[in-house]
mmCIF file of C-alpha atoms in Angstrom:
data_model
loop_
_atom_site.group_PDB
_atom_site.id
_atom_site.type_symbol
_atom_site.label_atom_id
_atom_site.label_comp_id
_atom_site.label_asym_id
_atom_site.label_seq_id
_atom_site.Cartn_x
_atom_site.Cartn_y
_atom_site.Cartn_z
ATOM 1 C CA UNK E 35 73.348 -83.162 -60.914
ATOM 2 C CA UNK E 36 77.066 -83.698 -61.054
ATOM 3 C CA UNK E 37 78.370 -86.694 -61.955
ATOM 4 C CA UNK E 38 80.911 -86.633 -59.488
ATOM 5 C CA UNK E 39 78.158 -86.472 -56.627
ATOM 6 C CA UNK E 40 76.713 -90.293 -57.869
ATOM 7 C CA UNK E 41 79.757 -92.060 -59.022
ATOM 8 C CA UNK E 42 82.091 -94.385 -56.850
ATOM 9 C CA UNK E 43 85.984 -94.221 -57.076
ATOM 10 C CA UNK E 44 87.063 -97.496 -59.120
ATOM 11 C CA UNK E 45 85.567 -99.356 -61.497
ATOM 12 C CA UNK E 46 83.176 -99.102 -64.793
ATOM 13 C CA UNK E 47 80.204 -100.941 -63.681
ATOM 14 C CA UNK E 48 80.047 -97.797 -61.107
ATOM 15 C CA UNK E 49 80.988 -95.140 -63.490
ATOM 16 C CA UNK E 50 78.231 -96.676 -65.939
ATOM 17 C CA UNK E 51 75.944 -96.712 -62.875
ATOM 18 C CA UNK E 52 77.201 -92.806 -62.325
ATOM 19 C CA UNK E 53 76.008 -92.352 -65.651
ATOM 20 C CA UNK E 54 72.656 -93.509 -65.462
ATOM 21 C CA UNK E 55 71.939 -92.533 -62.295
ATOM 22 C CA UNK E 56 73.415 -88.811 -63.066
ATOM 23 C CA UNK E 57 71.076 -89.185 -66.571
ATOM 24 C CA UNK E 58 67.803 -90.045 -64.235
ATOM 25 C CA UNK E 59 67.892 -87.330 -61.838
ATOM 26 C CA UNK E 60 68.485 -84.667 -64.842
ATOM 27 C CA UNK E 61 64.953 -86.652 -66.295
ATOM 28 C CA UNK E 62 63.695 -85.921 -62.817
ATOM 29 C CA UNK E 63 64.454 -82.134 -62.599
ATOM 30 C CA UNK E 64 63.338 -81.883 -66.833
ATOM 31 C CA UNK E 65 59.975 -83.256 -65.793
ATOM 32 C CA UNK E 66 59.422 -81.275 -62.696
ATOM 33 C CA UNK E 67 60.106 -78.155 -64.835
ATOM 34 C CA UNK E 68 57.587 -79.227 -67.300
ATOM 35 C CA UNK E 69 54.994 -79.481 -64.478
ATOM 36 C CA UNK E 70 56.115 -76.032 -63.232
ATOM 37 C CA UNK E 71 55.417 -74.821 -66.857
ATOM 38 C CA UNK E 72 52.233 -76.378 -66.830
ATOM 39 C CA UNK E 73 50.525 -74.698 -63.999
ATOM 40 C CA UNK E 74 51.698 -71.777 -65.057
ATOM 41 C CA UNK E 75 50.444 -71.915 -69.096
ATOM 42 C CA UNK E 76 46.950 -73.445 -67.885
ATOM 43 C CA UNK E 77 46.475 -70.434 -65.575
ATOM 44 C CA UNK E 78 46.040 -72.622 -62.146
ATOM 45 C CA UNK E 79 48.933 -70.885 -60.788
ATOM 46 C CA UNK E 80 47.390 -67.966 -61.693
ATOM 47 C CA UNK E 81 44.304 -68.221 -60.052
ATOM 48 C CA UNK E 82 45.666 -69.344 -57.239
ATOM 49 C CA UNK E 83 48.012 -66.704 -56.292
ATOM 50 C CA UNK E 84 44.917 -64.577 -54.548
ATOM 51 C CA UNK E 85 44.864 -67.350 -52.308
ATOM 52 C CA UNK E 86 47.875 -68.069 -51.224
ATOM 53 C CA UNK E 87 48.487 -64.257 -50.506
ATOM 54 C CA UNK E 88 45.616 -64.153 -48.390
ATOM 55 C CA UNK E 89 47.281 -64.694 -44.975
ATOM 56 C CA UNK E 90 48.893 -61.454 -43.285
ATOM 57 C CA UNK E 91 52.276 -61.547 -44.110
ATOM 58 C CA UNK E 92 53.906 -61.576 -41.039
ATOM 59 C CA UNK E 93 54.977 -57.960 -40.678
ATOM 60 C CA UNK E 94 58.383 -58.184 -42.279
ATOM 61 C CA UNK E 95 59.801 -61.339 -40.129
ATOM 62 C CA UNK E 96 61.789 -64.039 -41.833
ATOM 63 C CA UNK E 97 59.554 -67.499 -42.556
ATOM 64 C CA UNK E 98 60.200 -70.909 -42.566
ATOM 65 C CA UNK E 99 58.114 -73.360 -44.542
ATOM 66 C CA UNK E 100 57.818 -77.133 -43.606
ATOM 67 C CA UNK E 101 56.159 -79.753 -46.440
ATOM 68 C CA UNK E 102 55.232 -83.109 -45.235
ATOM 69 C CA UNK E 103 53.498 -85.834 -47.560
ATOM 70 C CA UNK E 104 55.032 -85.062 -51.121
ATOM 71 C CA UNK E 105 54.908 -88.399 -52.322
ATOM 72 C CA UNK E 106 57.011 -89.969 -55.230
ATOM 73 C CA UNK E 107 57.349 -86.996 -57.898
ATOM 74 C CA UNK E 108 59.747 -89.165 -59.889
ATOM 75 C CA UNK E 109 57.428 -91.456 -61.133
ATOM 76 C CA UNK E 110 53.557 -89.820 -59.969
ATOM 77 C CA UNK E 111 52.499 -86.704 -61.848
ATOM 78 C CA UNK E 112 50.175 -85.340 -58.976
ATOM 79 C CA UNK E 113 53.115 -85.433 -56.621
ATOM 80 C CA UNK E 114 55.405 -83.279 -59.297
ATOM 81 C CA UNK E 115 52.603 -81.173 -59.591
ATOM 82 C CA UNK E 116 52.037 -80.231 -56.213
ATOM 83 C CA UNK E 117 56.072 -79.856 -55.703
ATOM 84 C CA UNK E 118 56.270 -77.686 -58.388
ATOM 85 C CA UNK E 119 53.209 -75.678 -56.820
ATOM 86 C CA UNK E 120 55.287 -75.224 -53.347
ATOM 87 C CA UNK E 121 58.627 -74.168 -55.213
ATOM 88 C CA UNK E 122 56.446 -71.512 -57.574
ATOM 89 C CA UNK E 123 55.090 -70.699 -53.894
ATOM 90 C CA UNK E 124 58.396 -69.742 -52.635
ATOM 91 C CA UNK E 125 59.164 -68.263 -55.699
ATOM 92 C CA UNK E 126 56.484 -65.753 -55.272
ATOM 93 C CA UNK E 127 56.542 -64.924 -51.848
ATOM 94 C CA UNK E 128 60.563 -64.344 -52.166
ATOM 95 C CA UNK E 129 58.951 -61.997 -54.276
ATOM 96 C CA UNK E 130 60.185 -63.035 -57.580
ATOM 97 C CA UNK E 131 56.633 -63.034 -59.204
ATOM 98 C CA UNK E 132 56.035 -65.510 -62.525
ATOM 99 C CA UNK E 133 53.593 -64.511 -64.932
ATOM 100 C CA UNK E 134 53.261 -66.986 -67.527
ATOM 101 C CA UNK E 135 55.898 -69.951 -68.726
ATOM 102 C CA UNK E 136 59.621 -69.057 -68.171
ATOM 103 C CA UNK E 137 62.516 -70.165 -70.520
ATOM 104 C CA UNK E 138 64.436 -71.344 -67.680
ATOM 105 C CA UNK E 139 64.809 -74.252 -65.609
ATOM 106 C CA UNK E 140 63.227 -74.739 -62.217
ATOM 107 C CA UNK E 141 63.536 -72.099 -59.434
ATOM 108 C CA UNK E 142 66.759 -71.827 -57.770
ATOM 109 C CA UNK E 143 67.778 -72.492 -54.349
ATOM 110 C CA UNK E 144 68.574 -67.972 -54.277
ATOM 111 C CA UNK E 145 65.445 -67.015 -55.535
ATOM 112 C CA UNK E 146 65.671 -63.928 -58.173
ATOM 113 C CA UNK E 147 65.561 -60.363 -56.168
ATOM 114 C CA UNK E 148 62.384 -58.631 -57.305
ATOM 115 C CA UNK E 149 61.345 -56.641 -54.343
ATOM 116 C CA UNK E 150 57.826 -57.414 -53.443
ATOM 117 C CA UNK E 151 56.685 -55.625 -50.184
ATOM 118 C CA UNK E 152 53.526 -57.215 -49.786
ATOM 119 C CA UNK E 153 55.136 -60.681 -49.408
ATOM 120 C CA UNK E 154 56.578 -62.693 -46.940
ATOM 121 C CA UNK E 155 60.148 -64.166 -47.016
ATOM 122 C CA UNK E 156 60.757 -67.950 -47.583
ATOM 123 C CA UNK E 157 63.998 -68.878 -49.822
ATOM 124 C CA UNK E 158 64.033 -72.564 -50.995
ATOM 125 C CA UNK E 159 66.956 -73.117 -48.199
ATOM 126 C CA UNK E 160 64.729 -72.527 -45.443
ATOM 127 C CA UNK E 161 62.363 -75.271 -46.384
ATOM 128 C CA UNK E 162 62.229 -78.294 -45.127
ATOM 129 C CA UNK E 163 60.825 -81.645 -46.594
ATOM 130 C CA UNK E 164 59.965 -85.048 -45.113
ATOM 131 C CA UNK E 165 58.495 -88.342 -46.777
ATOM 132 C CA UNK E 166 59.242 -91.881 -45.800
ATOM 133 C CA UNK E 167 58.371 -92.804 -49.120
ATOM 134 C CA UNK E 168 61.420 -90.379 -51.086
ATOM 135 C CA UNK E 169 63.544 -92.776 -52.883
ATOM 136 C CA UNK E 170 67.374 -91.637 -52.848
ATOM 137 C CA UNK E 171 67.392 -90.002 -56.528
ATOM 138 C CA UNK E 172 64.433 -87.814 -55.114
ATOM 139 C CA UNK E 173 66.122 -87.089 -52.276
ATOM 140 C CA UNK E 174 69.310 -85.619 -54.636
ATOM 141 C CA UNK E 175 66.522 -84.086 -56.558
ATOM 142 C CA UNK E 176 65.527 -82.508 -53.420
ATOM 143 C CA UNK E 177 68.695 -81.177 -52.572
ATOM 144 C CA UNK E 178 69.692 -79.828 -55.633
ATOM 145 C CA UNK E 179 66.910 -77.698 -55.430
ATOM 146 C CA UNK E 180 67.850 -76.633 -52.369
ATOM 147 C CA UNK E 181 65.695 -77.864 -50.181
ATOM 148 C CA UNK E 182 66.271 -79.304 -46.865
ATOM 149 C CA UNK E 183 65.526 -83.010 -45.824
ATOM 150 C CA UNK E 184 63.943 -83.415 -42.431
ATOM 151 C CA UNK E 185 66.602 -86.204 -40.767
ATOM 152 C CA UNK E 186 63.142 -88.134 -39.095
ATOM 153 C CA UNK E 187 59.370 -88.623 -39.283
ATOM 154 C CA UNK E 188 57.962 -86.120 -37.475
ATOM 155 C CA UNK E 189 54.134 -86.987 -37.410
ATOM 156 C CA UNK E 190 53.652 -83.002 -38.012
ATOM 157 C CA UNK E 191 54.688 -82.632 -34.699
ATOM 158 C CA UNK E 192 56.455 -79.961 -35.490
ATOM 159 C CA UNK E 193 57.208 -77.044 -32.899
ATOM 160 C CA UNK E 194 57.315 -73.447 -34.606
ATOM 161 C CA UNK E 195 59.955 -71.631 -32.810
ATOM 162 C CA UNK E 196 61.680 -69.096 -34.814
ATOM 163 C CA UNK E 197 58.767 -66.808 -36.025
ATOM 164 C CA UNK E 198 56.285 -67.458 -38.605
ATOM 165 C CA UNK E 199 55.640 -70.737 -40.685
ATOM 166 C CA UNK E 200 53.865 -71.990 -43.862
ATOM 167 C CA UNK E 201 53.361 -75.834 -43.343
ATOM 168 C CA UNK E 202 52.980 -77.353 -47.074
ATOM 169 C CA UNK E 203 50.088 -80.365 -46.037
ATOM 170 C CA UNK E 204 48.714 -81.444 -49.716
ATOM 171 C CA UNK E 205 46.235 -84.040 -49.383
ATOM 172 C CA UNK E 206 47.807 -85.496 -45.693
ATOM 173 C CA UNK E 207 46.209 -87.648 -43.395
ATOM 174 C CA UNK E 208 44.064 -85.650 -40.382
ATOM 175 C CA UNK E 209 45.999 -86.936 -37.942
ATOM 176 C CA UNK E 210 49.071 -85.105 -39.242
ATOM 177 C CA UNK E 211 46.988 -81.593 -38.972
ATOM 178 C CA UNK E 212 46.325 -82.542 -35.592
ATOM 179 C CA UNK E 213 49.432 -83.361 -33.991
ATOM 180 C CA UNK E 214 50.750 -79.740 -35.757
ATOM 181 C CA UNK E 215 48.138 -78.025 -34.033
ATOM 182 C CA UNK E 216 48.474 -79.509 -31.231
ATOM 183 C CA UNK E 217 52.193 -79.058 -30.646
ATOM 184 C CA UNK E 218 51.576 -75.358 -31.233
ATOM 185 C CA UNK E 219 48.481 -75.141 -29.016
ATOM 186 C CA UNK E 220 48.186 -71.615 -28.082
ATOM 187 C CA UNK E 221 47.335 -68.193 -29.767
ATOM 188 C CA UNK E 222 50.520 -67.233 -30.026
ATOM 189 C CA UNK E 223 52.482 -69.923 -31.617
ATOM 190 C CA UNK E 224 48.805 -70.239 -33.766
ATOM 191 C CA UNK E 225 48.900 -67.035 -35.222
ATOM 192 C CA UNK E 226 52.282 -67.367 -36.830
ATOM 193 C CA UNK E 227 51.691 -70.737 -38.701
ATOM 194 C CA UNK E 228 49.612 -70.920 -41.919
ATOM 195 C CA UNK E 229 48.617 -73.995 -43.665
ATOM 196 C CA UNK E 230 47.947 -75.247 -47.004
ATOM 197 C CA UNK E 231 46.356 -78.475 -46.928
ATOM 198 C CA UNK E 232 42.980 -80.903 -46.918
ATOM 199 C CA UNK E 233 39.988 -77.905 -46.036
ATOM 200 C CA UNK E 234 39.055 -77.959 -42.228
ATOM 201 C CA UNK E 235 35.414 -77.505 -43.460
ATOM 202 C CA UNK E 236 35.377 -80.379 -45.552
ATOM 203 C CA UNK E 237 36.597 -82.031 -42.512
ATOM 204 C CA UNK E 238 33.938 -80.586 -40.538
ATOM 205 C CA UNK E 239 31.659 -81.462 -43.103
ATOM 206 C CA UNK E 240 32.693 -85.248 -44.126
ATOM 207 C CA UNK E 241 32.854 -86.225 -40.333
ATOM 208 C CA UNK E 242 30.753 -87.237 -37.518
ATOM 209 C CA UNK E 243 31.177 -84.658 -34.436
ATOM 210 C CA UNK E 244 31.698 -87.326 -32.333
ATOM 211 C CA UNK E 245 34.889 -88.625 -34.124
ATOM 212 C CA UNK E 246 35.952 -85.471 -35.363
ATOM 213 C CA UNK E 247 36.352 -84.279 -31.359
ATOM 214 C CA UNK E 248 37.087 -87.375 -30.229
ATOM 215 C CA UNK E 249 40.202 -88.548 -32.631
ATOM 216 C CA UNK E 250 41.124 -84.978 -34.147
ATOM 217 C CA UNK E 251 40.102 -82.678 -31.318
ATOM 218 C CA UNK E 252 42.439 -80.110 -32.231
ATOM 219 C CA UNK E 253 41.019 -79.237 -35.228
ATOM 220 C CA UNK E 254 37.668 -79.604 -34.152
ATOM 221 C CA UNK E 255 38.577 -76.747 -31.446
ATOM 222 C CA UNK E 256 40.306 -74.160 -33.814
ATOM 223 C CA UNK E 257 37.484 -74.428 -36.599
ATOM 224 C CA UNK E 258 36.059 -71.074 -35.036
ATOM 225 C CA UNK E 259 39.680 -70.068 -34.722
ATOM 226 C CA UNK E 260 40.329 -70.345 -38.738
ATOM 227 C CA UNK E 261 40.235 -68.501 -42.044
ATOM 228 C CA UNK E 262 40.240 -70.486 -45.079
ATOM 229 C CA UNK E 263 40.592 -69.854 -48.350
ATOM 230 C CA UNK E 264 40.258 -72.493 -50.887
ATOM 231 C CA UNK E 265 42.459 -72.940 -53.863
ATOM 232 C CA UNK E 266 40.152 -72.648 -57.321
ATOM 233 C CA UNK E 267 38.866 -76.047 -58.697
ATOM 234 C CA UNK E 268 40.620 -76.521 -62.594
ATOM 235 C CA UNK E 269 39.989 -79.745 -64.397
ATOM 236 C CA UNK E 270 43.734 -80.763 -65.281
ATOM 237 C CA UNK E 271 44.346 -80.559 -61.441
ATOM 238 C CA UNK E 272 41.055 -82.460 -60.330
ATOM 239 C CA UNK E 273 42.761 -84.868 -58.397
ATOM 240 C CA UNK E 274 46.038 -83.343 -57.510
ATOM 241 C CA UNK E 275 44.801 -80.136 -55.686
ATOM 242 C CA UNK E 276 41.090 -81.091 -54.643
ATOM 243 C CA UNK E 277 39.990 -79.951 -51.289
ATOM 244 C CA UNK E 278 42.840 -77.936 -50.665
ATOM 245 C CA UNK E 279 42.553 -74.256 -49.010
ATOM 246 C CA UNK E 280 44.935 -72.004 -47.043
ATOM 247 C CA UNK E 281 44.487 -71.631 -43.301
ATOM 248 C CA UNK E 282 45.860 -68.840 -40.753
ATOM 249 C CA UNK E 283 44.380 -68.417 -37.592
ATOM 250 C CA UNK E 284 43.442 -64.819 -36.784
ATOM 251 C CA UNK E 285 44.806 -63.258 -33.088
ATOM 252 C CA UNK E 286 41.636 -61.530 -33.065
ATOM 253 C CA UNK E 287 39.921 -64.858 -33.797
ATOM 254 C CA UNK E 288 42.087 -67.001 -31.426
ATOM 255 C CA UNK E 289 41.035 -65.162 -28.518
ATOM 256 C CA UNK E 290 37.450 -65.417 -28.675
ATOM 257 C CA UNK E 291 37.916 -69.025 -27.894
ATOM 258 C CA UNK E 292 37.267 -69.717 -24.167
ATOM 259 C CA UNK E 293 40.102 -70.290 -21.739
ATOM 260 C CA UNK E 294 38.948 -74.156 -21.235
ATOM 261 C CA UNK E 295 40.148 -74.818 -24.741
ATOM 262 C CA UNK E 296 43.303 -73.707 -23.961
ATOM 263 C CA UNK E 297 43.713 -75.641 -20.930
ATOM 264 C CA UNK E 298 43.403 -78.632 -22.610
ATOM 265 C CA UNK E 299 47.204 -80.121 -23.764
ATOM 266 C CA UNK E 300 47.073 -84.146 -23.968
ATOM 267 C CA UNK E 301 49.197 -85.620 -26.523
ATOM 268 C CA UNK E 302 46.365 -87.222 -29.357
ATOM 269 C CA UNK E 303 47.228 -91.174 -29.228
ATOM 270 C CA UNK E 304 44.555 -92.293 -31.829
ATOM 271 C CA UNK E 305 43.497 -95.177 -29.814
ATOM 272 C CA UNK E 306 40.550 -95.799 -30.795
ATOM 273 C CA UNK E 307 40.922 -94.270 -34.647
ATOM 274 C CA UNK E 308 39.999 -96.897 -36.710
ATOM 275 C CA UNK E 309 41.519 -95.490 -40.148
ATOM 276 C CA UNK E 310 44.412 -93.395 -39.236
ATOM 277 C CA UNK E 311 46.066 -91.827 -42.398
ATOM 278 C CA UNK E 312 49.662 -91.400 -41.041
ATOM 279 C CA UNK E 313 53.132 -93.360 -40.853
ATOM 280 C CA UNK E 314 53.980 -93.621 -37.510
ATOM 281 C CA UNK E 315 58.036 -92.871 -36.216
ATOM 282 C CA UNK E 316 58.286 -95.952 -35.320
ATOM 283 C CA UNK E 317 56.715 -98.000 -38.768
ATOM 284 C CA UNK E 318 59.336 -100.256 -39.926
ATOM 285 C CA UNK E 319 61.374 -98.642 -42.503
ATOM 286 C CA UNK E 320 59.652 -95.345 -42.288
ATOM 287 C CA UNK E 321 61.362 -93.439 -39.253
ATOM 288 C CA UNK E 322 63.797 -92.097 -40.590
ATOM 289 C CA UNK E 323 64.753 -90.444 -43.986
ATOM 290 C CA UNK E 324 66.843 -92.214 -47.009
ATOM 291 C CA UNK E 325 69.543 -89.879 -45.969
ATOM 292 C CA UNK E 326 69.661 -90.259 -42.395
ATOM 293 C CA UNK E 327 69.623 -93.874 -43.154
ATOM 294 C CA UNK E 328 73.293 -94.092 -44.783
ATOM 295 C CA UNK E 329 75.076 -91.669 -41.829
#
């Protein structure tokens, strides 16, 4: 990170601050490379890669990838881990393919140009991040990987529009997975969005019926819609990427479901949820992003 980008005009209480500041987000970047050679030199990312290249690829079209729920990867070594897991993600299905730990720094916004025709297209500048909880170096961490900050708190309400979409969910609250689906309620818009997140069948499982269709009804309705495919279980990562599997939902799949659960369109309003897991627009302080704050 340049200097130039954290200092203030005037002053050497700001230029030290420059300094320091400048000196932590370079210890932010070294640490998230470290993770990145990590899952690659314990053979997670490996063993993963069957699953994330499970999905049909979209026939060629351009993607877009959305990540809600990072978390603080400054300071909490599950969140770096699972960041590094998306940008080794994009890495790979830009088709620039690593095999085991690289002597260079973490990927690039321009990912390298290895042709890979089985894969879909999603450069690091057409993804797009959101956490209230980012603190401002992340955020500049963020960027200078070349991500994109999401301006507001979506609640996963977010509307696929310009052709297929990986939506990057790590160990979010249900009620996130069901406003997504629900804002893209139909086989169409279902079939282009794939996501890798908490399992639907563990949700199935872990639930009663009764609150499962009564607080998270879209999910409970595309559960016959859905192929999953669960990322391997690897003791360094117990915590960080338990219960998580890749979801598409199949055309074929999509329209054996009857017409009646298409009909159905109300907005979910979690009423009567006792526990909901999600950080509402309107939570003080958590609307908007650190960014979108200062303009």
């Amino acid at each position: 990170m340049a200097e130039g980008a954290w200092g203030a005009p005037g002053g050497r209480r700001r230029r030290r601050r420059g300094r320091a500041v400048t000196a932590e987000g370079g210890a932010v970047l070294r640490r998230l490379r470290e993770a990145r050679d990590e899952l690659l030199s314990s053979g997670f990312w490996e063993e993963s890669a069957g699953a994330v290249r499970a999905p049909p690829c979209g026939a060629g079209r351009p993607w877009r990838c959305v990540c809600y729920g990072l978390g603080r990867f400054g300071t909490c070594p599950a969140a770096r881990h699972q960041l590094a897991f998306l940008l080794l993600l994009l890495d790979l299905l830009a088709g620039s393919v690593p095999t085991g730990p690289p002597h260079v720094s973490v990927p690039h916004a321009r990912p390298r140009p290895h042709p890979c025709p089985h894969a879909t297209q999603v450069p690091p500048d057409r993804c797009s991040v959101f956490d209230p909880a980012f603190s401002e170096l992340e955020v500049a961490a963020l960027g200078e990987l070349g991500l994109r900050l999401l301006p507001e708190n979506e609640e996963g309400k977010h509307r696929v529009q310009e052709g297929p979409t990986l939506f990057y969910m790590v160990h979010c609250g249900k009620a996130l997975y069901n406003n997504l689906l629900w804002r893209n309620w139909s086989p169409a818009a279902l079939s282009d969005i794939v996501i890798i997140g908490n399992s639907f069948k563990g949700m199935e499982e872990r639930v009663l019926s009764r609150i499962l269709e009564r607080d998270y009804s879209y999910i409970a309705k595309v559960l016959k819609g859905t192929e999953e495919v669960a990322l391997p279980a690897h003791p360094r990562y117990a915590d960080t990427f338990n219960d998580t599997s890749v979801h598409w939902f199949p055309p074929h799949k999509l329209e054996q479901l009857s017409a009646e659960v298409w009909e159905f369109l109300e907005e979910p309003t979690y009423q009567e949820c006792e526990d909901l897991e999600i950080i509402r627009k309107g939570d003080k302080g958590n609307g908007r992003s650190p960014t979108a704050a200062q303009s």
